[in-house]
Amino acid sequence: MTKITKDMTFAEILEKYPQVGEVIMAAGLHCLGCSGAAFESVEQGCKMHGFDDAKIEKLVKDMNKKLEKTDDKKEKS
């Protein structure tokens, strides 16, 4: 299974796994149109927006949960 980490850039994540865009947006991050998304890691971008370590870890966990749900749906099809 693929895993998203806090060291990946938002652009990399959104390019590979566009389905997690809604999770990112729900967290209050609008990375889809941000120029920083191409070079800032999840951790860097979140810290710029005032996230603490616990909130960053929750976001990463939520993105991975979204991937798991998507993978489960593909396997059942």
Backbone as ProteinMPNN parsed JSONL, in Angstrom:
{"seq_chain_A": "MTKITKDMTFAEILEKYPQVGEVIMAAGLHCLGCSGAAFESVEQGCKMHGFDDAKIEKLVKDMNKKLEKTDDKKEKS", "coords_chain_A": {"N_chain_A": [[0.835, -1.188, 0.0], [0.433, 2.239, -0.715], [1.905, 5.06, 0.837], [1.411, 8.21, 2.222], [3.578, 10.753, 3.303], [4.764, 13.226, 5.683], [6.896, 14.462, 4.574], [6.618, 14.623, 1.877], [5.845, 16.668, -1.0], [3.037, 18.888, -1.411], [2.247, 19.159, -4.064], [3.296, 16.852, -5.265], [1.822, 14.888, -3.915], [-0.828, 15.559, -4.669], [-0.658, 15.227, -7.414], [-0.158, 12.479, -7.709], [-2.185, 11.348, -6.15], [-4.97, 12.493, -6.497], [-7.424, 12.251, -5.231], [-7.133, 12.841, -2.545], [-7.304, 15.508, -2.308], [-9.669, 16.677, -1.345], [-9.481, 16.125, 1.374], [-7.304, 17.655, 2.134], [-8.286, 20.214, 1.553], [-10.438, 20.284, 3.348], [-9.079, 20.503, 5.7], [-8.481, 23.09, 5.743], [-6.54, 24.023, 4.095], [-5.502, 25.395, 1.086], [-4.105, 24.276, -1.14], [-4.213, 23.602, -3.783], [-4.06, 25.723, -5.61], [-1.808, 27.047, -4.82], [1.418, 28.478, -5.044], [3.481, 27.579, -3.454], [3.01, 24.912, -3.111], [4.423, 23.31, -4.844], [7.039, 23.113, -3.936], [7.12, 23.048, -1.15], [7.098, 20.893, 1.635], [4.582, 18.784, 3.141], [4.785, 19.11, 5.896], [6.236, 21.566, 6.082], [4.507, 23.37, 4.743], [2.191, 23.172, 6.313], [3.141, 24.101, 8.778], [3.629, 26.739, 8.088], [1.074, 27.615, 7.995], [0.317, 27.583, 10.597], [-0.1, 25.106, 11.845], [0.287, 22.681, 14.424], [2.5, 19.979, 15.482], [0.861, 17.754, 16.095], [-1.493, 18.273, 14.677], [-0.537, 18.207, 12.092], [0.259, 15.524, 11.881], [-2.261, 14.346, 12.117], [-3.484, 15.237, 9.747], [-1.877, 13.928, 7.815], [-2.443, 11.284, 8.509], [-5.218, 11.254, 7.971], [-5.182, 11.685, 5.186], [-3.949, 9.327, 4.336], [-5.867, 7.48, 5.21], [-7.922, 8.103, 3.447], [-6.748, 7.248, 1.062], [-6.598, 4.491, 1.605], [-9.329, 3.818, 1.695], [-10.0, 4.343, -0.952], [-8.349, 2.489, -2.244], [-9.478, 0.12, -1.233], [-12.009, 0.194, -2.441], [-11.286, -0.102, -5.122], [-10.231, -2.68, -5.11], [-12.502, -4.201, -4.572], [-13.982, -3.895, -6.834]], "CA_chain_A": [[0.0, 0.0, 0.0], [1.116, 3.512, -0.793], [1.779, 5.847, 2.046], [1.753, 9.623, 2.164], [4.349, 11.184, 4.465], [4.833, 14.676, 5.868], [8.041, 14.952, 3.817], [6.221, 14.766, 0.473], [5.261, 17.972, -1.315], [1.611, 18.839, -1.726], [2.104, 18.946, -5.506], [3.556, 15.427, -5.503], [0.672, 14.142, -3.399], [-2.015, 15.826, -5.482], [-0.452, 14.657, -8.747], [-0.283, 11.024, -7.622], [-3.402, 10.942, -5.449], [-5.88, 13.651, -6.493], [-8.571, 12.007, -4.363], [-6.919, 13.385, -1.2], [-7.49, 16.957, -2.351], [-10.775, 17.077, -0.466], [-8.999, 16.043, 2.759], [-6.45, 18.83, 2.313], [-9.172, 21.385, 1.587], [-11.225, 20.227, 4.586], [-8.191, 20.915, 6.793], [-8.312, 24.534, 5.643], [-5.399, 24.326, 3.235], [-5.943, 25.55, -0.304], [-2.857, 24.003, -1.836], [-4.422, 23.345, -5.209], [-3.627, 26.868, -6.403], [-0.707, 27.722, -4.13], [2.725, 28.272, -5.675], [4.324, 26.853, -2.509], [2.694, 23.479, -3.142], [5.396, 22.6, -5.667], [8.325, 22.909, -3.286], [6.995, 22.885, 0.295], [6.591, 19.608, 2.114], [3.367, 18.888, 3.951], [5.168, 19.672, 7.192], [6.579, 22.98, 5.921], [3.299, 24.114, 4.403], [1.304, 23.205, 7.476], [3.729, 24.992, 9.79], [3.407, 28.106, 7.596], [-0.331, 27.923, 8.274], [0.092, 27.524, 12.035], [-0.403, 23.77, 12.361], [1.278, 22.077, 15.312], [2.872, 18.625, 15.045], [-0.285, 16.84, 16.217], [-2.43, 18.549, 13.581], [0.121, 17.726, 10.874], [0.148, 14.06, 11.904], [-3.667, 14.013, 11.849], [-3.711, 15.439, 8.317], [-1.216, 12.824, 7.104], [-3.242, 10.086, 8.803], [-6.483, 11.37, 7.238], [-4.912, 11.481, 3.76], [-3.711, 7.893, 4.147], [-7.165, 6.797, 5.345], [-8.627, 8.322, 2.181], [-6.133, 6.333, 0.093], [-7.017, 3.126, 1.945], [-10.723, 3.657, 1.257], [-9.983, 4.297, -2.411], [-7.765, 1.19, -2.602], [-10.473, -0.908, -0.914], [-13.056, 0.239, -3.468], [-10.719, -0.649, -6.353], [-10.093, -4.128, -4.941], [-13.831, -4.815, -4.582], [-14.585, -3.764, -8.174]], "C_chain_A": [[0.877, 1.248, 0.0], [0.914, 4.282, 0.496], [2.237, 7.278, 1.793], [2.513, 9.955, 3.442], [4.381, 12.703, 4.532], [6.001, 15.289, 5.109], [7.746, 15.121, 2.328], [5.685, 16.171, 0.237], [3.777, 17.797, -1.609], [1.406, 18.569, -3.213], [2.296, 17.477, -5.862], [2.36, 14.578, -5.079], [-0.535, 14.316, -4.307], [-1.887, 15.276, -6.898], [-0.69, 13.149, -8.736], [-1.636, 10.57, -7.09], [-4.399, 12.102, -5.381], [-7.078, 13.487, -5.561], [-8.371, 12.552, -2.951], [-7.061, 14.901, -1.16], [-8.588, 17.434, -1.423], [-10.377, 17.033, 1.004], [-8.154, 17.281, 3.078], [-7.303, 20.089, 2.429], [-9.976, 21.428, 2.885], [-10.398, 20.659, 5.798], [-7.936, 22.42, 6.766], [-7.119, 24.958, 4.812], [-5.874, 24.353, 1.787], [-4.741, 25.418, -1.231], [-3.016, 23.85, -3.345], [-3.924, 24.49, -6.076], [-2.436, 27.6, -5.829], [0.624, 27.428, -4.816], [3.676, 27.5, -4.764], [4.121, 25.356, -2.554], [3.733, 22.671, -3.912], [6.693, 22.295, -4.93], [8.264, 22.75, -1.768], [6.485, 21.488, 0.634], [5.297, 19.852, 2.877], [3.708, 19.556, 5.28], [5.468, 21.17, 7.084], [5.339, 23.823, 5.658], [2.353, 24.249, 5.579], [1.836, 24.142, 8.554], [3.548, 26.451, 9.391], [1.977, 28.564, 7.882], [-0.689, 27.709, 9.741], [-0.275, 26.171, 12.616], [0.689, 23.34, 13.336], [1.533, 20.641, 14.842], [1.702, 17.646, 15.081], [-1.265, 17.033, 15.066], [-1.85, 18.081, 12.245], [-0.01, 16.205, 10.787], [-1.282, 13.611, 11.604], [-3.974, 14.161, 10.364], [-3.108, 14.295, 7.509], [-2.013, 11.532, 7.29], [-4.552, 10.103, 8.016], [-6.291, 11.165, 5.739], [-4.689, 10.003, 3.472], [-4.985, 7.072, 4.303], [-7.961, 6.922, 4.05], [-8.063, 7.39, 1.105], [-6.557, 4.891, 0.341], [-8.434, 2.861, 1.471], [-10.792, 3.535, -0.256], [-9.435, 2.958, -2.888], [-8.751, 0.056, -2.353], [-11.564, -0.962, -1.973], [-12.552, -0.367, -4.767], [-10.627, -2.169, -6.281], [-11.432, -4.841, -5.023], [-14.483, -4.761, -5.96], [-14.193, -4.913, -9.065]], "O_chain_A": [[1.927, 1.289, 0.641], [-0.118, 4.166, 1.156], [3.304, 7.518, 1.229], [2.148, 9.502, 4.528], [4.065, 13.384, 3.556], [6.093, 16.513, 5.008], [8.551, 15.703, 1.6], [5.138, 16.796, 1.146], [3.321, 16.722, -1.998], [0.494, 17.832, -3.588], [1.545, 16.924, -6.666], [1.943, 13.668, -5.795], [-1.189, 13.339, -4.674], [-2.885, 14.903, -7.515], [-1.336, 12.605, -9.631], [-2.172, 9.547, -7.516], [-4.641, 12.636, -4.299], [-7.682, 14.477, -5.148], [-9.348, 12.713, -2.22], [-6.951, 15.509, -0.096], [-8.456, 18.478, -0.784], [-10.882, 17.823, 1.801], [-8.277, 17.873, 4.15], [-7.069, 20.929, 3.298], [-10.17, 22.501, 3.457], [-10.946, 21.122, 6.799], [-7.265, 22.962, 7.644], [-6.732, 26.126, 4.824], [-6.564, 23.442, 1.329], [-4.414, 26.325, -1.996], [-2.042, 23.96, -4.09], [-3.414, 24.253, -7.171], [-2.087, 28.679, -6.31], [0.926, 26.277, -5.132], [4.586, 26.832, -5.254], [4.972, 24.602, -2.083], [3.903, 21.478, -3.659], [7.377, 21.326, -5.257], [9.255, 22.354, -1.156], [5.562, 20.975, 0.001], [4.964, 20.988, 3.215], [3.002, 20.458, 5.73], [5.001, 21.955, 7.91], [5.147, 24.868, 6.28], [1.783, 25.315, 5.813], [1.073, 24.888, 9.169], [3.338, 27.309, 10.249], [1.711, 29.76, 7.997], [-1.868, 27.658, 10.091], [-0.716, 26.091, 13.762], [1.871, 23.598, 13.108], [0.872, 20.15, 13.927], [1.569, 16.802, 14.195], [-1.805, 16.061, 14.539], [-2.584, 17.615, 11.373], [-0.353, 15.668, 9.734], [-1.49, 12.612, 10.916], [-4.649, 13.312, 9.783], [-3.761, 13.754, 6.617], [-2.227, 10.783, 6.337], [-4.952, 9.082, 7.456], [-7.13, 10.546, 5.085], [-5.186, 9.483, 2.472], [-5.168, 6.075, 3.604], [-8.597, 5.964, 3.609], [-8.819, 6.81, 0.326], [-6.843, 4.153, -0.602], [-8.715, 1.803, 0.908], [-11.551, 2.723, -0.785], [-9.974, 2.355, -3.816], [-8.855, -0.866, -3.161], [-11.998, -2.047, -2.361], [-13.296, -1.07, -5.45], [-10.905, -2.865, -7.257], [-11.496, -5.976, -5.498], [-15.432, -5.499, -6.226], [-14.608, -4.966, -10.222]]}, "name": "protein", "num_of_chains": 1, "seq": "MTKITKDMTFAEILEKYPQVGEVIMAAGLHCLGCSGAAFESVEQGCKMHGFDDAKIEKLVKDMNKKLEKTDDKKEKS"}
